[in-house]
Short mmCIF file of N, CA and C in Angstrom, two decimals:
data_model
loop_
_atom_site.label_atom_id
_atom_site.label_comp_id
_atom_site.label_asym_id
_atom_site.label_seq_id
_atom_site.Cartn_x
_atom_site.Cartn_y
_atom_site.Cartn_z
N TYR A 1 -8.93 -7.67 21.10
CA TYR A 1 -7.72 -9.13 21.45
C TYR A 1 -6.94 -8.07 22.24
N TRP A 2 -6.30 -6.55 22.16
CA TRP A 2 -5.60 -6.14 22.86
C TRP A 2 -5.65 -5.58 24.28
N GLY A 3 -6.86 -5.06 24.53
CA GLY A 3 -7.63 -4.19 25.45
C GLY A 3 -7.45 -2.67 25.50
N GLU A 4 -7.03 -2.71 26.42
CA GLU A 4 -6.31 -0.99 26.95
C GLU A 4 -5.22 -0.84 26.11
N THR A 5 -4.11 -1.80 26.19
CA THR A 5 -2.74 -1.89 25.74
C THR A 5 -2.97 -1.26 24.09
N MET A 6 -4.52 -1.07 23.11
CA MET A 6 -3.83 -1.63 21.77
C MET A 6 -3.54 -0.27 21.44
N ALA A 7 -4.00 1.09 22.19
CA ALA A 7 -3.20 2.71 20.65
C ALA A 7 -1.12 2.42 21.04
N GLN A 8 -1.29 2.20 22.72
CA GLN A 8 0.40 1.71 22.24
C GLN A 8 0.89 1.10 21.71
N LYS A 9 0.02 0.04 21.35
CA LYS A 9 1.00 -1.50 20.64
C LYS A 9 0.57 -1.04 19.52
N GLN A 10 -0.31 -0.02 18.42
CA GLN A 10 -0.27 0.30 17.59
C GLN A 10 0.48 1.25 17.09
N GLY A 11 0.78 2.55 18.10
CA GLY A 11 1.74 3.30 17.91
C GLY A 11 2.85 2.30 18.27
N GLY A 12 3.50 1.11 18.92
CA GLY A 12 4.51 0.81 18.43
C GLY A 12 4.78 0.03 16.47
N ILE A 13 3.76 -0.28 16.77
CA ILE A 13 3.80 -1.16 15.35
C ILE A 13 3.84 -0.19 14.12
N ASN A 14 3.34 1.13 14.73
CA ASN A 14 3.40 2.03 12.94
C ASN A 14 4.94 3.10 13.26
N LEU A 15 5.36 2.95 14.50
CA LEU A 15 6.44 3.17 14.57
C LEU A 15 7.48 2.61 13.66
N ALA A 16 7.90 1.69 14.00
CA ALA A 16 8.47 0.26 13.26
C ALA A 16 8.06 0.26 11.93
N MET A 17 6.84 -0.07 11.86
CA MET A 17 6.33 -0.07 10.13
C MET A 17 7.45 1.36 9.19
N TYR A 18 7.28 2.73 9.85
CA TYR A 18 7.46 3.87 8.98
C TYR A 18 9.29 3.99 8.84
N ALA A 19 9.65 3.65 10.81
CA ALA A 19 10.70 3.37 10.39
C ALA A 19 11.82 2.70 10.04
N LEU A 20 10.93 1.20 8.90
CA LEU A 20 11.13 0.70 8.32
C LEU A 20 11.23 0.94 7.02
N ALA A 21 10.07 1.84 7.05
CA ALA A 21 9.71 2.44 5.15
C ALA A 21 10.62 3.33 5.22
N PHE A 22 11.26 4.28 5.84
CA PHE A 22 12.50 4.81 5.71
C PHE A 22 13.76 4.83 5.26
N PHE A 23 14.12 3.39 6.00
CA PHE A 23 15.65 2.53 4.90
C PHE A 23 14.78 1.85 4.09
N ALA A 24 13.98 1.72 3.74
CA ALA A 24 13.76 1.24 2.72
C ALA A 24 13.47 1.86 1.45
N ILE A 25 13.22 2.81 1.59
CA ILE A 25 13.00 3.43 -0.01
C ILE A 25 14.06 3.89 -0.95
N GLY A 26 15.98 3.90 -0.28
CA GLY A 26 16.74 3.90 -0.95
C GLY A 26 16.67 2.64 -1.62
N PRO A 27 17.01 1.95 -0.83
CA PRO A 27 17.40 0.33 -2.17
C PRO A 27 15.93 0.11 -2.68
N LEU A 28 14.87 0.34 -2.19
CA LEU A 28 13.57 0.46 -3.33
C LEU A 28 14.22 1.11 -4.51
N GLY A 29 14.05 2.61 -4.68
CA GLY A 29 14.97 3.37 -5.64
C GLY A 29 15.82 2.56 -6.63
N ARG A 30 16.76 2.09 -5.68
CA ARG A 30 17.61 1.02 -6.51
C ARG A 30 17.10 -0.28 -7.66
N ILE A 31 16.29 -0.77 -7.00
CA ILE A 31 15.64 -2.33 -7.16
C ILE A 31 15.12 -1.20 -8.59
N GLY A 32 14.19 -0.22 -8.35
CA GLY A 32 13.36 0.02 -9.31
C GLY A 32 14.27 0.88 -11.32
N ASP A 33 15.53 0.96 -10.66
CA ASP A 33 16.64 1.05 -11.52
C ASP A 33 16.37 0.18 -11.54
N ARG A 34 17.25 -1.08 -11.24
CA ARG A 34 17.77 -2.17 -11.35
C ARG A 34 16.22 -3.09 -12.48
N ILE A 35 15.23 -3.65 -11.85
CA ILE A 35 14.43 -4.15 -12.43
C ILE A 35 13.78 -3.52 -13.14
N GLY A 36 13.17 -2.60 -13.18
CA GLY A 36 12.22 -1.49 -13.41
C GLY A 36 10.76 -0.99 -12.41
N ASN A 37 10.39 -0.17 -12.46
CA ASN A 37 9.73 0.58 -11.43
C ASN A 37 8.35 0.00 -11.65
N GLN A 38 8.05 -0.60 -12.74
CA GLN A 38 7.06 -1.49 -13.22
C GLN A 38 6.78 -3.16 -11.80
N SER A 39 8.45 -3.14 -12.33
CA SER A 39 8.04 -4.87 -11.44
C SER A 39 8.29 -3.87 -10.01
N THR A 40 8.77 -3.16 -9.16
CA THR A 40 9.28 -2.65 -7.76
C THR A 40 7.63 -2.64 -6.87
N VAL A 41 7.16 -1.36 -8.75
CA VAL A 41 5.41 -1.21 -8.04
C VAL A 41 4.34 -2.14 -7.55
N ALA A 42 4.67 -3.59 -8.03
CA ALA A 42 4.23 -4.53 -8.22
C ALA A 42 4.73 -4.97 -6.71
N PHE A 43 5.59 -4.76 -6.64
CA PHE A 43 6.03 -6.23 -5.56
C PHE A 43 5.49 -4.26 -4.15
N VAL A 44 5.43 -3.32 -4.43
CA VAL A 44 5.21 -2.30 -3.56
C VAL A 44 3.42 -3.09 -3.09
N THR A 45 2.85 -2.44 -4.30
CA THR A 45 1.27 -3.11 -3.87
C THR A 45 1.56 -4.70 -3.21
N VAL A 46 1.49 -5.55 -3.04
CA VAL A 46 1.20 -7.03 -2.48
C VAL A 46 1.90 -6.28 -1.04
N ILE A 47 3.04 -5.72 -1.05
CA ILE A 47 3.59 -5.74 0.80
C ILE A 47 2.94 -4.70 0.94
N LEU A 48 2.37 -4.12 0.50
CA LEU A 48 0.75 -3.01 1.41
C LEU A 48 -0.29 -3.77 1.72
N ALA A 49 -0.28 -4.66 0.60
CA ALA A 49 -1.69 -5.42 1.48
C ALA A 49 -1.34 -6.41 1.95
N LEU A 50 -0.38 -6.90 1.74
CA LEU A 50 -0.01 -8.24 3.51
C LEU A 50 -0.89 -7.86 4.76
N PRO A 51 -0.94 -7.07 4.81
CA PRO A 51 -1.70 -6.91 5.73
C PRO A 51 -3.47 -7.32 5.99
N SER A 52 -4.02 -6.68 5.10
CA SER A 52 -5.69 -7.12 4.83
C SER A 52 -5.47 -8.73 4.05
N TYR A 53 -3.97 -9.36 3.44
CA TYR A 53 -4.00 -10.47 3.35
C TYR A 53 -4.24 -11.58 4.30
N VAL A 54 -3.60 -11.10 5.29
CA VAL A 54 -2.91 -11.70 6.89
C VAL A 54 -5.16 -12.03 7.14
N LEU A 55 -5.44 -11.47 7.56
CA LEU A 55 -6.86 -10.74 8.29
C LEU A 55 -7.82 -12.05 7.44
N LEU A 56 -7.13 -11.82 5.85
CA LEU A 56 -8.71 -12.77 4.83
C LEU A 56 -8.19 -13.82 5.46
N VAL A 57 -6.93 -14.71 5.77
CA VAL A 57 -6.33 -16.28 5.96
C VAL A 57 -6.55 -16.11 7.25
N TRP A 58 -6.59 -15.08 8.56
CA TRP A 58 -6.57 -15.56 10.58
C TRP A 58 -7.14 -15.32 10.65
N GLY A 59 -7.77 -14.08 10.26
CA GLY A 59 -9.54 -13.66 10.51
C GLY A 59 -8.67 -12.65 11.86
N PRO A 60 -10.24 -12.34 11.70
CA PRO A 60 -10.03 -11.26 13.30
C PRO A 60 -9.77 -12.29 14.95
N SER A 61 -8.50 -12.72 14.87
CA SER A 61 -8.59 -13.80 15.84
C SER A 61 -7.66 -12.88 16.57
N ALA A 62 -6.98 -13.92 18.47
CA ALA A 62 -5.94 -12.95 18.84
C ALA A 62 -5.24 -13.53 17.72
N LEU A 63 -4.35 -14.61 17.37
CA LEU A 63 -3.52 -14.93 16.26
C LEU A 63 -2.95 -13.82 15.30
N GLY A 64 -4.42 -13.74 14.40
CA GLY A 64 -4.88 -13.22 13.33
C GLY A 64 -4.31 -11.76 13.77
N LEU A 65 -4.36 -10.90 15.11
CA LEU A 65 -4.23 -10.35 15.44
C LEU A 65 -2.12 -9.76 15.72
N VAL A 66 -2.01 -10.88 16.05
CA VAL A 66 -0.04 -10.82 16.23
C VAL A 66 0.20 -11.23 14.59
N VAL A 67 -0.22 -12.14 13.85
CA VAL A 67 0.15 -11.67 12.80
C VAL A 67 0.12 -10.76 11.22
N TRP A 68 -0.98 -10.29 12.05
CA TRP A 68 -1.58 -9.01 11.43
C TRP A 68 0.10 -7.96 11.84
N ALA A 69 -0.30 -8.00 13.05
CA ALA A 69 1.22 -6.49 13.44
C ALA A 69 2.34 -6.93 12.44
N VAL A 70 2.77 -8.32 12.80
CA VAL A 70 4.24 -8.38 11.37
C VAL A 70 3.78 -8.07 10.38
N ALA A 71 2.54 -8.44 9.23
CA ALA A 71 2.29 -7.96 8.39
C ALA A 71 2.30 -6.16 8.06
N LYS A 72 2.01 -5.73 9.35
CA LYS A 72 1.92 -4.10 9.28
C LYS A 72 3.67 -3.80 9.15
N VAL A 73 4.65 -4.26 9.79
CA VAL A 73 5.59 -3.94 10.17
C VAL A 73 6.81 -4.31 9.02
N ILE A 74 5.97 -5.75 8.58
CA ILE A 74 6.40 -5.63 7.02
C ILE A 74 5.97 -4.34 5.91
N SER A 75 5.47 -4.21 5.58
CA SER A 75 4.40 -3.28 4.73
C SER A 75 5.54 -2.21 4.82
N GLY A 76 5.60 -1.47 6.00
CA GLY A 76 7.23 -0.48 6.10
C GLY A 76 8.45 -1.25 4.54
N LEU A 77 8.66 -2.82 4.26
CA LEU A 77 9.38 -2.14 2.94
C LEU A 77 8.83 -1.78 1.43
N SER A 78 7.39 -1.07 1.52
CA SER A 78 7.06 -0.76 0.78
C SER A 78 7.75 0.88 0.10
N GLY A 79 8.30 1.50 1.17
CA GLY A 79 9.01 2.36 1.26
C GLY A 79 7.91 3.91 1.51
N SER A 80 6.64 3.31 1.47
CA SER A 80 5.17 3.93 1.50
C SER A 80 5.10 4.83 3.24
N SER A 81 4.45 6.20 2.97
CA SER A 81 4.02 6.90 4.29
C SER A 81 2.00 7.46 3.68
N LEU A 82 2.44 8.39 5.03
CA LEU A 82 0.87 9.28 4.91
C LEU A 82 0.96 9.55 2.87
N THR A 83 1.88 9.85 2.40
CA THR A 83 1.78 11.21 0.99
C THR A 83 1.99 10.16 0.47
N GLY A 84 2.27 9.20 0.18
CA GLY A 84 2.02 7.73 -0.72
C GLY A 84 3.17 7.25 -1.05
N SER A 85 3.59 6.93 -2.53
CA SER A 85 4.70 5.66 -1.97
C SER A 85 5.52 6.73 -3.24
N PRO A 86 7.57 6.74 -2.60
CA PRO A 86 8.35 6.79 -4.20
C PRO A 86 7.99 6.45 -4.95
N VAL A 87 7.99 4.99 -5.15
CA VAL A 87 8.08 3.96 -5.96
C VAL A 87 7.00 4.46 -7.33
N CYS A 88 5.90 4.73 -6.38
CA CYS A 88 4.86 4.50 -7.71
C CYS A 88 4.70 5.79 -8.60
N TYR A 89 5.63 7.35 -7.65
CA TYR A 89 6.18 7.68 -8.45
C TYR A 89 6.63 8.61 -9.05
N ALA A 90 8.09 7.73 -8.98
CA ALA A 90 9.29 7.42 -9.83
C ALA A 90 8.95 6.63 -11.30
N LEU A 91 7.65 5.36 -10.85
CA LEU A 91 6.61 5.18 -12.59
C LEU A 91 5.92 6.28 -12.92
N ILE A 92 5.13 7.13 -12.14
CA ILE A 92 4.27 8.15 -13.00
C ILE A 92 5.44 8.99 -13.67
N HIS A 93 6.19 9.51 -13.24
CA HIS A 93 7.69 9.96 -13.67
C HIS A 93 8.33 8.96 -15.18
N GLU A 94 8.27 8.28 -14.94
CA GLU A 94 8.83 7.14 -16.23
C GLU A 94 8.13 7.17 -17.13
N VAL A 95 6.51 6.53 -17.33
CA VAL A 95 5.79 6.78 -17.95
C VAL A 95 4.78 7.52 -18.82
N SER A 96 5.32 8.86 -17.77
CA SER A 96 4.06 10.21 -18.33
C SER A 96 4.87 11.11 -19.61
N ALA A 97 4.42 11.58 -19.81
CA ALA A 97 4.61 12.71 -20.65
C ALA A 97 5.63 13.70 -20.27
N PRO A 98 6.74 14.40 -20.50
CA PRO A 98 7.52 15.32 -19.77
C PRO A 98 6.46 16.86 -19.03
N GLU A 99 6.03 17.19 -20.30
CA GLU A 99 4.88 18.43 -19.61
C GLU A 99 3.93 17.60 -18.96
N ASP A 100 3.32 16.64 -18.82
CA ASP A 100 2.57 16.36 -17.78
C ASP A 100 2.54 16.26 -16.60
N VAL A 101 3.60 15.38 -16.56
CA VAL A 101 4.58 14.68 -14.88
C VAL A 101 3.83 15.57 -13.73
N GLU A 102 4.30 17.43 -14.02
CA GLU A 102 3.13 18.23 -11.97
C GLU A 102 1.60 17.53 -12.73
N ALA A 103 1.31 17.68 -13.07
CA ALA A 103 -0.16 17.74 -13.17
C ALA A 103 -0.67 16.24 -12.73
N ILE A 104 -0.19 14.67 -12.80
CA ILE A 104 -0.28 13.73 -13.11
C ILE A 104 0.33 13.52 -11.45
N LEU A 105 1.32 13.79 -11.15
CA LEU A 105 2.23 13.96 -9.82
C LEU A 105 1.00 14.10 -8.83
N GLY A 106 0.53 15.44 -9.11
CA GLY A 106 -1.08 16.09 -8.45
C GLY A 106 -1.40 15.59 -8.58
N MET A 107 -2.25 15.20 -9.59
CA MET A 107 -3.11 13.78 -9.12
C MET A 107 -2.92 12.92 -7.97
N GLY A 108 -1.59 12.13 -8.07
CA GLY A 108 -1.54 11.65 -7.76
C GLY A 108 -1.64 11.91 -5.99
N PHE A 109 -0.95 12.86 -5.78
CA PHE A 109 -1.08 13.58 -4.55
C PHE A 109 -2.21 13.41 -3.28
N ALA A 110 -3.07 14.41 -4.12
CA ALA A 110 -4.30 14.17 -4.03
C ALA A 110 -5.27 13.26 -4.41
N GLY A 111 -5.51 12.15 -4.28
CA GLY A 111 -5.46 10.69 -4.82
C GLY A 111 -5.02 10.09 -3.50
N VAL A 112 -4.29 10.29 -2.84
CA VAL A 112 -3.53 9.87 -1.69
C VAL A 112 -4.32 11.08 0.01
N SER A 113 -4.19 11.44 -0.64
CA SER A 113 -5.35 12.68 0.55
C SER A 113 -6.85 12.19 0.87
N LEU A 114 -7.24 12.55 -0.53
CA LEU A 114 -8.56 11.97 -0.84
C LEU A 114 -8.75 10.56 0.29
N PHE A 115 -7.79 9.89 -0.01
CA PHE A 115 -8.17 8.28 -0.06
C PHE A 115 -7.54 8.27 1.82
N TRP A 116 -7.19 8.80 2.35
CA TRP A 116 -7.56 8.85 3.86
C TRP A 116 -8.06 9.05 4.00
N MET A 117 -9.11 10.69 3.51
CA MET A 117 -10.37 11.14 3.80
C MET A 117 -11.04 10.59 4.37
N VAL A 118 -11.30 9.45 3.27
CA VAL A 118 -12.47 8.78 2.43
C VAL A 118 -12.86 7.82 2.95
N GLY A 119 -11.41 7.00 2.68
CA GLY A 119 -11.53 5.10 2.78
C GLY A 119 -11.76 4.70 3.88
N GLY A 120 -11.56 5.09 4.87
CA GLY A 120 -12.68 4.64 5.93
C GLY A 120 -14.13 4.85 5.96
N VAL A 121 -14.85 6.23 5.57
CA VAL A 121 -16.07 5.79 5.24
C VAL A 121 -16.54 4.75 4.40
N GLY A 122 -15.92 5.24 3.53
CA GLY A 122 -16.15 3.68 1.85
C GLY A 122 -15.99 2.25 2.93
N GLY A 123 -14.59 2.09 3.65
CA GLY A 123 -14.87 0.79 4.27
C GLY A 123 -15.65 0.28 5.44
N ILE A 124 -16.39 1.39 5.75
CA ILE A 124 -17.57 1.51 6.65
C ILE A 124 -19.29 1.13 6.01
N TRP A 125 -19.55 1.50 4.16
CA TRP A 125 -20.79 1.70 4.22
C TRP A 125 -20.28 0.01 3.07
N ILE A 126 -18.94 -0.13 3.18
CA ILE A 126 -19.37 -2.09 3.11
C ILE A 126 -19.22 -2.83 3.54
N LEU A 127 -18.78 -2.71 4.65
CA LEU A 127 -19.37 -3.34 6.07
C LEU A 127 -20.54 -3.24 6.06
N LYS A 128 -20.97 -2.87 5.70
CA LYS A 128 -22.24 -2.53 6.06
C LYS A 128 -23.08 -3.31 5.31
N ALA A 129 -23.12 -3.05 4.00
CA ALA A 129 -23.42 -3.38 3.00
C ALA A 129 -23.57 -5.23 2.68
N CYS A 130 -22.46 -5.59 3.62
CA CYS A 130 -22.60 -7.38 3.30
C CYS A 130 -22.67 -7.67 4.72
N GLY A 131 -23.65 -6.66 5.73
CA GLY A 131 -24.02 -7.51 6.95
C GLY A 131 -23.05 -7.42 7.74
N GLY A 132 -22.14 -7.02 7.18
CA GLY A 132 -20.80 -6.74 9.12
C GLY A 132 -20.07 -7.96 8.73
N ALA A 133 -19.98 -8.05 7.22
CA ALA A 133 -18.53 -9.44 7.53
C ALA A 133 -17.43 -8.88 7.48
N PRO A 134 -16.28 -8.58 7.76
CA PRO A 134 -14.97 -8.15 7.84
C PRO A 134 -14.55 -8.98 6.54
N ARG A 135 -14.27 -10.11 6.54
CA ARG A 135 -13.77 -10.69 5.45
C ARG A 135 -14.48 -10.40 3.55
N VAL A 136 -15.39 -9.63 3.67
CA VAL A 136 -16.04 -9.50 2.32
C VAL A 136 -15.14 -7.94 2.20
N LEU A 137 -15.17 -7.00 3.35
CA LEU A 137 -14.00 -5.88 2.97
C LEU A 137 -12.50 -6.34 2.83
N LEU A 138 -12.26 -7.05 3.74
CA LEU A 138 -10.49 -7.83 3.13
C LEU A 138 -10.56 -8.01 1.28
N GLY A 139 -11.55 -9.05 1.05
CA GLY A 139 -12.08 -9.33 -0.18
C GLY A 139 -11.93 -8.43 -1.00
N VAL A 140 -12.69 -7.47 -0.94
CA VAL A 140 -12.51 -5.93 -1.51
C VAL A 140 -11.36 -5.57 -1.52
N ILE A 141 -10.59 -5.53 -0.58
CA ILE A 141 -9.29 -4.84 -0.63
C ILE A 141 -8.27 -5.79 -1.45
N THR A 142 -8.48 -7.55 -1.00
CA THR A 142 -7.44 -8.11 -2.19
C THR A 142 -8.47 -7.41 -3.80
N ALA A 143 -9.35 -7.76 -3.83
CA ALA A 143 -9.62 -7.57 -5.05
C ALA A 143 -9.13 -6.72 -6.00
N LEU A 144 -9.31 -5.38 -5.33
CA LEU A 144 -8.13 -4.04 -5.84
C LEU A 144 -6.95 -4.27 -6.31
N SER A 145 -6.19 -4.81 -5.17
CA SER A 145 -4.59 -5.03 -5.49
C SER A 145 -4.81 -5.98 -6.84
N VAL A 146 -5.67 -6.97 -7.14
CA VAL A 146 -5.49 -7.71 -7.95
C VAL A 146 -5.79 -6.64 -9.35
N VAL A 147 -6.63 -6.04 -9.24
CA VAL A 147 -6.63 -4.53 -10.69
C VAL A 147 -5.73 -3.74 -10.75
N ILE A 148 -4.81 -3.58 -9.90
CA ILE A 148 -3.71 -2.69 -9.47
C ILE A 148 -2.59 -3.19 -10.49
N LEU A 149 -2.22 -4.64 -10.00
CA LEU A 149 -1.16 -5.66 -10.90
C LEU A 149 -1.76 -5.80 -12.35
N LEU A 150 -3.27 -5.69 -12.50
CA LEU A 150 -3.05 -6.11 -13.69
C LEU A 150 -2.95 -4.72 -14.61
N LEU A 151 -3.28 -3.90 -14.04
CA LEU A 151 -3.05 -2.82 -14.27
C LEU A 151 -1.75 -2.57 -14.81
N LEU A 152 -1.21 -2.72 -13.64
CA LEU A 152 0.65 -2.06 -13.52
C LEU A 152 0.92 -3.44 -15.44
N LEU A 153 0.26 -4.49 -15.20
CA LEU A 153 0.66 -5.23 -16.68
C LEU A 153 0.64 -4.32 -18.08
N MET A 154 -0.64 -3.36 -17.70
CA MET A 154 -0.60 -2.48 -19.73
C MET A 154 0.13 -1.94 -19.45
N ILE A 155 0.40 -0.72 -18.49
CA ILE A 155 1.54 0.12 -18.59
C ILE A 155 2.71 -0.14 -19.65
N ARG A 156 3.13 1.06 -20.28
CA ARG A 156 4.13 0.79 -21.45
C ARG A 156 4.82 1.93 -21.56
N THR A 157 6.59 1.57 -21.35
CA THR A 157 7.22 3.41 -21.38
C THR A 157 7.22 3.85 -22.90
N PRO A 158 7.19 4.69 -22.33
CA PRO A 158 7.15 5.28 -24.40
C PRO A 158 8.46 5.28 -24.67
N ALA A 159 8.50 4.86 -25.58
CA ALA A 159 10.56 4.79 -26.04
C ALA A 159 10.64 5.92 -25.91
N SER A 160 11.02 7.41 -26.18
CA SER A 160 11.58 8.60 -26.24
C SER A 160 11.69 8.35 -23.89
N ARG A 161 11.29 7.58 -23.38
CA ARG A 161 11.69 7.84 -22.14
C ARG A 161 11.80 5.89 -21.52
N ALA A 162 11.99 5.47 -22.23
CA ALA A 162 12.82 4.04 -22.26
C ALA A 162 14.08 4.21 -21.62
#
């Protein structure tokens, strides 16, 4: 729908999203301190998946693309970058034994990097398996965000770290 200007528009969207993320991370840290990192990570999970939710509702149409672009910029409120979400790393630090924090954070960074490398391939496999129906892939993304939210409900902060 954007034709020849797609790369320019995507660049502008990414610039706006990452600029918003840069300015959002400080307030997110304060919110995490005030209401708890679990709730803040739940917010980040929903915000990060917002562009997928938008496409699930509006589909791959001209309107869907415009609403997706707005949702993509809004997803910058997550404070996330190519290296992951600092809010998630704060939760890892909060709930992990002090001697395990370094290793678990390393696994978190490695997981984000691995996702960047193989996530697109996984998406293509899902699309091929479902006959090219993009809403199935978006449904998988939605299901994954629900699983993450359910896992967040099961996290308990050790009494020694609370």
